[in-house]
Amino acid sequence: MGDSFTYGDEVLDEEAWPAQLQRLTGRRVLNGGVTGYGFDQIVLRAEQLADIHRPSVIIVSFIEDDVRRTEMRRMWWRDKPWFAIEGDELVLKGVPV
């Protein structure tokens, strides 16, 4: 799971790190990366894909900017899910988008 680095922006599919991991381990690797995602969206996507694919392992890759993106309600001119602190809890907001 991750952002554009995981997805493999600007490289061939077989050059993205999930494809390299699959080649090195011989195990099937699902690339859950999405360009422009923040850490919040990465986690939500991981939860969705885990329900569907039931993986034995989930690897999450992120960069510093992905954490900054969690503060935003809009990203790349589009609304996105976001979290608010209410009391002692994180509450998912903006869903459905």
Tab-separated table of N, CA, C and O in Angstrom:
chain	number	residue	atom	x	y	z
A	1	MET	N	0.838	-1.170	0.000
A	1	MET	CA	0.000	0.000	0.000
A	1	MET	C	0.884	1.234	0.000
A	1	MET	O	1.944	1.238	0.619
A	2	GLY	N	0.438	2.274	-0.658
A	2	GLY	CA	1.235	3.481	-0.656
A	2	GLY	C	0.752	4.505	-1.657
A	2	GLY	O	-0.367	4.439	-2.153
A	3	ASP	N	1.640	5.419	-1.960
A	3	ASP	CA	1.333	6.523	-2.868
A	3	ASP	C	1.944	6.252	-4.240
A	3	ASP	O	2.071	5.102	-4.659
A	4	SER	N	2.346	7.314	-4.929
A	4	SER	CA	2.879	7.171	-6.289
A	4	SER	C	4.197	6.396	-6.338
A	4	SER	O	4.495	5.756	-7.345
A	5	PHE	N	4.977	6.435	-5.268
A	5	PHE	CA	6.222	5.656	-5.257
A	5	PHE	C	5.926	4.168	-5.272
A	5	PHE	O	6.615	3.387	-5.921
A	6	THR	N	4.900	3.763	-4.534
A	6	THR	CA	4.475	2.357	-4.546
A	6	THR	C	3.836	2.019	-5.874
A	6	THR	O	4.146	0.991	-6.482
A	7	TYR	N	2.939	2.876	-6.329
A	7	TYR	CA	2.244	2.658	-7.594
A	7	TYR	C	3.238	2.488	-8.740
A	7	TYR	O	3.060	1.657	-9.621
A	8	GLY	N	4.292	3.283	-8.723
A	8	GLY	CA	5.306	3.188	-9.757
A	8	GLY	C	5.215	4.272	-10.805
A	8	GLY	O	5.501	4.031	-11.980
A	9	ASP	N	4.813	5.481	-10.390
A	9	ASP	CA	4.794	6.603	-11.335
A	9	ASP	C	6.164	6.758	-11.978
A	9	ASP	O	7.186	6.642	-11.312
A	10	GLU	N	6.147	6.997	-13.265
A	10	GLU	CA	7.345	7.299	-14.044
A	10	GLU	C	8.304	6.122	-14.225
A	10	GLU	O	9.452	6.312	-14.616
A	11	VAL	N	7.847	4.913	-13.913
A	11	VAL	CA	8.636	3.714	-14.212
A	11	VAL	C	7.713	2.674	-14.830
A	11	VAL	O	6.487	2.766	-14.711
A	12	LEU	N	8.289	1.696	-15.470
A	12	LEU	CA	7.501	0.584	-16.010
A	12	LEU	C	6.919	-0.224	-14.861
A	12	LEU	O	7.481	-0.258	-13.759
A	13	ASP	N	5.794	-0.901	-15.108
A	13	ASP	CA	5.152	-1.698	-14.055
A	13	ASP	C	6.126	-2.661	-13.396
A	13	ASP	O	6.150	-2.787	-12.172
A	14	GLU	N	6.940	-3.308	-14.188
A	14	GLU	CA	7.877	-4.308	-13.637
A	14	GLU	C	9.032	-3.673	-12.854
A	14	GLU	O	9.774	-4.363	-12.171
A	15	GLU	N	9.170	-2.349	-12.940
A	15	GLU	CA	10.211	-1.652	-12.189
A	15	GLU	C	9.727	-1.121	-10.837
A	15	GLU	O	10.541	-0.740	-9.999
A	16	ALA	N	8.415	-1.089	-10.628
A	16	ALA	CA	7.871	-0.617	-9.342
A	16	ALA	C	8.313	-1.578	-8.238
A	16	ALA	O	8.479	-2.777	-8.466
A	17	TRP	N	8.475	-1.056	-7.012
A	17	TRP	CA	9.011	-1.914	-5.954
A	17	TRP	C	8.106	-3.101	-5.625
A	17	TRP	O	8.633	-4.171	-5.294
A	18	PRO	N	6.767	-3.014	-5.731
A	18	PRO	CA	5.987	-4.224	-5.478
A	18	PRO	C	6.290	-5.349	-6.481
A	18	PRO	O	6.337	-6.526	-6.110
A	19	ALA	N	6.514	-4.982	-7.740
A	19	ALA	CA	6.871	-5.993	-8.742
A	19	ALA	C	8.241	-6.584	-8.442
A	19	ALA	O	8.463	-7.789	-8.605
A	20	GLN	N	9.164	-5.747	-7.996
A	20	GLN	CA	10.494	-6.239	-7.622
A	20	GLN	C	10.411	-7.180	-6.421
A	20	GLN	O	11.098	-8.195	-6.370
A	21	LEU	N	9.559	-6.831	-5.450
A	21	LEU	CA	9.375	-7.688	-4.281
A	21	LEU	C	8.796	-9.033	-4.689
A	21	LEU	O	9.231	-10.085	-4.196
A	22	GLN	N	7.848	-9.024	-5.597
A	22	GLN	CA	7.269	-10.272	-6.092
A	22	GLN	C	8.332	-11.133	-6.773
A	22	GLN	O	8.413	-12.336	-6.541
A	23	ARG	N	9.148	-10.494	-7.595
A	23	ARG	CA	10.208	-11.224	-8.293
A	23	ARG	C	11.207	-11.819	-7.305
A	23	ARG	O	11.613	-12.974	-7.424
A	24	LEU	N	11.588	-11.049	-6.296
A	24	LEU	CA	12.588	-11.515	-5.326
A	24	LEU	C	12.076	-12.607	-4.394
A	24	LEU	O	12.831	-13.499	-4.011
A	25	THR	N	10.798	-12.533	-4.032
A	25	THR	CA	10.250	-13.496	-3.070
A	25	THR	C	9.564	-14.685	-3.714
A	25	THR	O	9.373	-15.712	-3.076
A	26	GLY	N	9.155	-14.514	-4.970
A	26	GLY	CA	8.404	-15.575	-5.624
A	26	GLY	C	6.963	-15.668	-5.140
A	26	GLY	O	6.248	-16.603	-5.488
A	27	ARG	N	6.530	-14.708	-4.341
A	27	ARG	CA	5.159	-14.684	-3.826
A	27	ARG	C	4.359	-13.627	-4.571
A	27	ARG	O	4.908	-12.618	-5.006
A	28	ARG	N	3.064	-13.851	-4.704
A	28	ARG	CA	2.200	-12.880	-5.375
A	28	ARG	C	2.133	-11.606	-4.534
A	28	ARG	O	1.912	-11.654	-3.330
A	29	VAL	N	2.343	-10.461	-5.186
A	29	VAL	CA	2.297	-9.164	-4.510
A	29	VAL	C	1.292	-8.286	-5.235
A	29	VAL	O	1.392	-8.088	-6.445
A	30	LEU	N	0.323	-7.767	-4.497
A	30	LEU	CA	-0.660	-6.846	-5.046
A	30	LEU	C	-0.154	-5.429	-4.831
A	30	LEU	O	0.192	-5.056	-3.710
A	31	ASN	N	-0.092	-4.648	-5.895
A	31	ASN	CA	0.335	-3.251	-5.788
A	31	ASN	C	-0.882	-2.399	-5.437
A	31	ASN	O	-1.741	-2.158	-6.265
A	32	GLY	N	-0.948	-1.925	-4.189
A	32	GLY	CA	-2.061	-1.110	-3.732
A	32	GLY	C	-1.759	0.372	-3.733
A	32	GLY	O	-2.430	1.139	-3.046
A	33	GLY	N	-0.750	0.794	-4.480
A	33	GLY	CA	-0.381	2.206	-4.520
A	33	GLY	C	-1.319	3.031	-5.377
A	33	GLY	O	-1.828	2.551	-6.387
A	34	VAL	N	-1.554	4.276	-4.965
A	34	VAL	CA	-2.384	5.213	-5.728
A	34	VAL	C	-1.690	6.572	-5.719
A	34	VAL	O	-1.334	7.088	-4.661
A	35	THR	N	-1.509	7.136	-6.887
A	35	THR	CA	-0.855	8.425	-7.019
A	35	THR	C	-1.597	9.505	-6.224
A	35	THR	O	-2.811	9.626	-6.322
A	36	GLY	N	-0.843	10.268	-5.428
A	36	GLY	CA	-1.393	11.402	-4.710
A	36	GLY	C	-2.085	11.085	-3.403
A	36	GLY	O	-2.601	11.981	-2.749
A	37	TYR	N	-2.120	9.829	-2.990
A	37	TYR	CA	-2.809	9.484	-1.754
A	37	TYR	C	-2.030	9.959	-0.538
A	37	TYR	O	-0.814	9.927	-0.508
A	38	GLY	N	-2.785	10.379	0.476
A	38	GLY	CA	-2.221	10.696	1.776
A	38	GLY	C	-2.239	9.446	2.638
A	38	GLY	O	-2.847	8.426	2.286
A	39	PHE	N	-1.598	9.520	3.802
A	39	PHE	CA	-1.509	8.353	4.679
A	39	PHE	C	-2.895	7.874	5.108
A	39	PHE	O	-3.127	6.664	5.208
A	40	ASP	N	-3.831	8.791	5.316
A	40	ASP	CA	-5.186	8.393	5.689
A	40	ASP	C	-5.832	7.554	4.597
A	40	ASP	O	-6.416	6.497	4.862
A	41	GLN	N	-5.694	7.996	3.351
A	41	GLN	CA	-6.270	7.252	2.236
A	41	GLN	C	-5.565	5.920	2.039
A	41	GLN	O	-6.197	4.926	1.668
A	42	ILE	N	-4.274	5.880	2.285
A	42	ILE	CA	-3.513	4.631	2.174
A	42	ILE	C	-4.055	3.603	3.158
A	42	ILE	O	-4.276	2.433	2.813
A	43	VAL	N	-4.299	4.034	4.393
A	43	VAL	CA	-4.825	3.116	5.411
A	43	VAL	C	-6.234	2.647	5.043
A	43	VAL	O	-6.549	1.454	5.143
A	44	LEU	N	-7.089	3.561	4.601
A	44	LEU	CA	-8.439	3.172	4.202
A	44	LEU	C	-8.413	2.184	3.042
A	44	LEU	O	-9.176	1.209	3.016
A	45	ARG	N	-7.521	2.412	2.086
A	45	ARG	CA	-7.396	1.472	0.950
A	45	ARG	C	-6.885	0.120	1.420
A	45	ARG	O	-7.348	-0.925	0.969
A	46	ALA	N	-5.943	0.123	2.335
A	46	ALA	CA	-5.424	-1.141	2.881
A	46	ALA	C	-6.547	-1.941	3.531
A	46	ALA	O	-6.646	-3.162	3.335
A	47	GLU	N	-7.404	-1.260	4.279
A	47	GLU	CA	-8.529	-1.953	4.917
A	47	GLU	C	-9.473	-2.541	3.882
A	47	GLU	O	-9.930	-3.686	4.022
A	48	GLN	N	-9.773	-1.796	2.823
A	48	GLN	CA	-10.667	-2.288	1.767
A	48	GLN	C	-10.074	-3.503	1.060
A	48	GLN	O	-10.742	-4.520	0.872
A	49	LEU	N	-8.811	-3.381	0.654
A	49	LEU	CA	-8.189	-4.477	-0.088
A	49	LEU	C	-7.957	-5.702	0.795
A	49	LEU	O	-8.028	-6.832	0.314
A	50	ALA	N	-7.704	-5.498	2.070
A	50	ALA	CA	-7.525	-6.627	2.987
A	50	ALA	C	-8.813	-7.429	3.095
A	50	ALA	O	-8.779	-8.667	3.140
A	51	ASP	N	-9.954	-6.751	3.132
A	51	ASP	CA	-11.239	-7.454	3.183
A	51	ASP	C	-11.472	-8.288	1.937
A	51	ASP	O	-12.048	-9.372	2.001
A	52	ILE	N	-11.027	-7.797	0.801
A	52	ILE	CA	-11.246	-8.491	-0.474
A	52	ILE	C	-10.242	-9.628	-0.677
A	52	ILE	O	-10.612	-10.734	-1.041
A	53	HIS	N	-8.948	-9.356	-0.445
A	53	HIS	CA	-7.883	-10.295	-0.830
A	53	HIS	C	-7.350	-11.146	0.322
A	53	HIS	O	-6.637	-12.111	0.070
A	54	ARG	N	-7.625	-10.778	1.556
A	54	ARG	CA	-7.163	-11.525	2.732
A	54	ARG	C	-5.667	-11.851	2.673
A	54	ARG	O	-5.260	-13.008	2.733
A	55	PRO	N	-4.819	-10.823	2.572
A	55	PRO	CA	-3.370	-11.084	2.463
A	55	PRO	C	-2.795	-11.574	3.789
A	55	PRO	O	-3.332	-11.307	4.863
A	56	SER	N	-1.693	-12.293	3.694
A	56	SER	CA	-1.000	-12.739	4.909
A	56	SER	C	-0.124	-11.632	5.471
A	56	SER	O	0.182	-11.625	6.661
A	57	VAL	N	0.274	-10.686	4.623
A	57	VAL	CA	1.130	-9.571	5.031
A	57	VAL	C	0.686	-8.314	4.282
A	57	VAL	O	0.336	-8.388	3.104
A	58	ILE	N	0.721	-7.176	4.972
A	58	ILE	CA	0.485	-5.883	4.327
A	58	ILE	C	1.705	-5.011	4.602
A	58	ILE	O	2.102	-4.834	5.752
A	59	ILE	N	2.284	-4.484	3.539
A	59	ILE	CA	3.413	-3.561	3.655
A	59	ILE	C	2.907	-2.179	3.269
A	59	ILE	O	2.325	-2.006	2.205
A	60	VAL	N	3.124	-1.220	4.148
A	60	VAL	CA	2.701	0.155	3.894
A	60	VAL	C	3.942	1.012	3.685
A	60	VAL	O	4.849	1.012	4.510
A	61	SER	N	3.955	1.709	2.560
A	61	SER	CA	5.061	2.599	2.234
A	61	SER	C	4.524	4.020	2.186
A	61	SER	O	3.469	4.272	1.607
A	62	PHE	N	5.245	4.944	2.817
A	62	PHE	CA	4.800	6.329	2.768
A	62	PHE	C	6.001	7.257	2.886
A	62	PHE	O	7.073	6.862	3.323
A	63	ILE	N	5.770	8.498	2.454
A	63	ILE	CA	6.790	9.537	2.551
A	63	ILE	C	6.238	10.647	3.446
A	63	ILE	O	5.042	10.677	3.769
A	64	GLU	N	7.081	11.556	3.833
A	64	GLU	CA	6.692	12.645	4.727
A	64	GLU	C	5.475	13.412	4.206
A	64	GLU	O	4.567	13.753	4.960
A	65	ASP	N	5.420	13.670	2.909
A	65	ASP	CA	4.323	14.446	2.345
A	65	ASP	C	2.989	13.725	2.473
A	65	ASP	O	1.939	14.361	2.542
A	66	ASP	N	2.991	12.399	2.515
A	66	ASP	CA	1.746	11.653	2.693
A	66	ASP	C	1.099	11.977	4.033
A	66	ASP	O	-0.125	11.996	4.155
A	67	VAL	N	1.911	12.247	5.048
A	67	VAL	CA	1.389	12.616	6.360
A	67	VAL	C	0.766	14.015	6.282
A	67	VAL	O	-0.330	14.253	6.799
A	68	ARG	N	1.418	14.931	5.593
A	68	ARG	CA	0.869	16.284	5.414
A	68	ARG	C	-0.469	16.233	4.685
A	68	ARG	O	-1.399	16.980	5.006
A	69	ARG	N	-0.596	15.342	3.737
A	69	ARG	CA	-1.831	15.234	2.954
A	69	ARG	C	-3.028	14.818	3.815
A	69	ARG	O	-4.171	15.063	3.429
A	70	THR	N	-2.794	14.207	4.953
A	70	THR	CA	-3.907	13.800	5.812
A	70	THR	C	-4.632	15.002	6.397
A	70	THR	O	-5.763	14.870	6.855
A	71	GLU	N	-4.002	16.154	6.404
A	71	GLU	CA	-4.623	17.363	6.944
A	71	GLU	C	-5.610	17.995	5.964
A	71	GLU	O	-6.336	18.906	6.333
A	72	MET	N	-5.633	17.525	4.759
A	72	MET	CA	-6.409	18.171	3.709
A	72	MET	C	-7.753	17.491	3.490
A	72	MET	O	-7.844	16.273	3.528
A	73	ARG	N	-8.765	18.313	3.233
A	73	ARG	CA	-10.087	17.794	2.884
A	73	ARG	C	-10.241	17.690	1.372
A	73	ARG	O	-11.113	16.986	0.886
A	74	ARG	N	-9.383	18.416	0.650
A	74	ARG	CA	-9.360	18.357	-0.819
A	74	ARG	C	-7.922	18.144	-1.247
A	74	ARG	O	-7.013	18.725	-0.690
A	75	MET	N	-7.753	17.317	-2.244
A	75	MET	CA	-6.412	17.048	-2.763
A	75	MET	C	-6.525	16.900	-4.269
A	75	MET	O	-7.401	16.178	-4.756
A	76	TRP	N	-5.656	17.596	-4.997
A	76	TRP	CA	-5.654	17.537	-6.456
A	76	TRP	C	-7.032	17.903	-7.005
A	76	TRP	O	-7.576	17.223	-7.844
A	77	TRP	N	-7.641	18.956	-6.470
A	77	TRP	CA	-8.907	19.507	-6.938
A	77	TRP	C	-10.099	18.581	-6.706
A	77	TRP	O	-11.129	18.718	-7.341
A	78	ARG	N	-9.951	17.619	-5.790
A	78	ARG	CA	-11.049	16.694	-5.499
A	78	ARG	C	-11.236	16.564	-3.998
A	78	ARG	O	-10.274	16.592	-3.243
A	79	ASP	N	-12.493	16.374	-3.586
A	79	ASP	CA	-12.750	16.077	-2.187
A	79	ASP	C	-12.177	14.710	-1.854
A	79	ASP	O	-12.067	13.843	-2.727
A	80	LYS	N	-11.796	14.522	-0.596
A	80	LYS	CA	-11.247	13.243	-0.154
A	80	LYS	C	-11.746	12.948	1.251
A	80	LYS	O	-12.184	13.858	1.958
A	81	PRO	N	-11.706	11.701	1.677
A	81	PRO	CA	-12.031	11.414	3.073
A	81	PRO	C	-11.002	12.082	3.976
A	81	PRO	O	-9.872	12.317	3.568
A	82	TRP	N	-11.402	12.374	5.201
A	82	TRP	CA	-10.482	12.980	6.153
A	82	TRP	C	-10.922	12.590	7.560
A	82	TRP	O	-12.012	12.078	7.756
A	83	PHE	N	-10.041	12.785	8.508
A	83	PHE	CA	-10.322	12.433	9.889
A	83	PHE	C	-10.338	13.690	10.754
A	83	PHE	O	-9.582	14.620	10.525
A	84	ALA	N	-11.206	13.683	11.749
A	84	ALA	CA	-11.263	14.763	12.733
A	84	ALA	C	-11.114	14.118	14.116
A	84	ALA	O	-11.512	12.973	14.320
A	85	ILE	N	-10.523	14.867	15.034
A	85	ILE	CA	-10.418	14.400	16.407
A	85	ILE	C	-11.655	14.890	17.151
A	85	ILE	O	-11.920	16.087	17.206
A	86	GLU	N	-12.421	13.953	17.651
A	86	GLU	CA	-13.613	14.272	18.437
A	86	GLU	C	-13.493	13.552	19.766
A	86	GLU	O	-13.532	12.317	19.810
A	87	GLY	N	-13.320	14.333	20.820
A	87	GLY	CA	-13.061	13.715	22.123
A	87	GLY	C	-11.706	13.045	22.085
A	87	GLY	O	-10.693	13.667	21.782
A	88	ASP	N	-11.693	11.752	22.319
A	88	ASP	CA	-10.455	10.973	22.293
A	88	ASP	C	-10.365	10.065	21.074
A	88	ASP	O	-9.585	9.119	21.062
A	89	GLU	N	-11.164	10.335	20.045
A	89	GLU	CA	-11.223	9.425	18.912
A	89	GLU	C	-10.961	10.140	17.593
A	89	GLU	O	-11.249	11.321	17.447
A	90	LEU	N	-10.445	9.379	16.628
A	90	LEU	CA	-10.388	9.832	15.245
A	90	LEU	C	-11.703	9.425	14.604
A	90	LEU	O	-12.110	8.265	14.696
A	91	VAL	N	-12.355	10.366	13.952
A	91	VAL	CA	-13.638	10.098	13.308
A	91	VAL	C	-13.507	10.361	11.813
A	91	VAL	O	-13.070	11.442	11.410
A	92	LEU	N	-13.878	9.376	11.016
A	92	LEU	CA	-13.811	9.499	9.559
A	92	LEU	C	-14.897	10.455	9.091
A	92	LEU	O	-16.068	10.319	9.440
A	93	LYS	N	-14.503	11.407	8.254
A	93	LYS	CA	-15.417	12.415	7.716
A	93	LYS	C	-15.325	12.409	6.184
A	93	LYS	O	-14.394	11.874	5.613
A	94	GLY	N	-16.306	13.071	5.556
A	94	GLY	CA	-16.262	13.231	4.101
A	94	GLY	C	-16.554	11.977	3.326
A	94	GLY	O	-16.163	11.855	2.173
A	95	VAL	N	-17.251	11.019	3.931
A	95	VAL	CA	-17.563	9.766	3.245
A	95	VAL	C	-19.076	9.648	3.168
A	95	VAL	O	-19.747	9.832	4.177
A	96	PRO	N	-19.677	9.354	2.026
A	96	PRO	CA	-18.958	9.114	0.773
A	96	PRO	C	-18.446	10.408	0.171
A	96	PRO	O	-18.999	11.470	0.417
A	97	VAL	N	-17.410	10.266	-0.632
A	97	VAL	CA	-16.815	11.430	-1.290
A	97	VAL	C	-17.705	11.818	-2.437
A	97	VAL	O	-18.154	11.019	-3.186
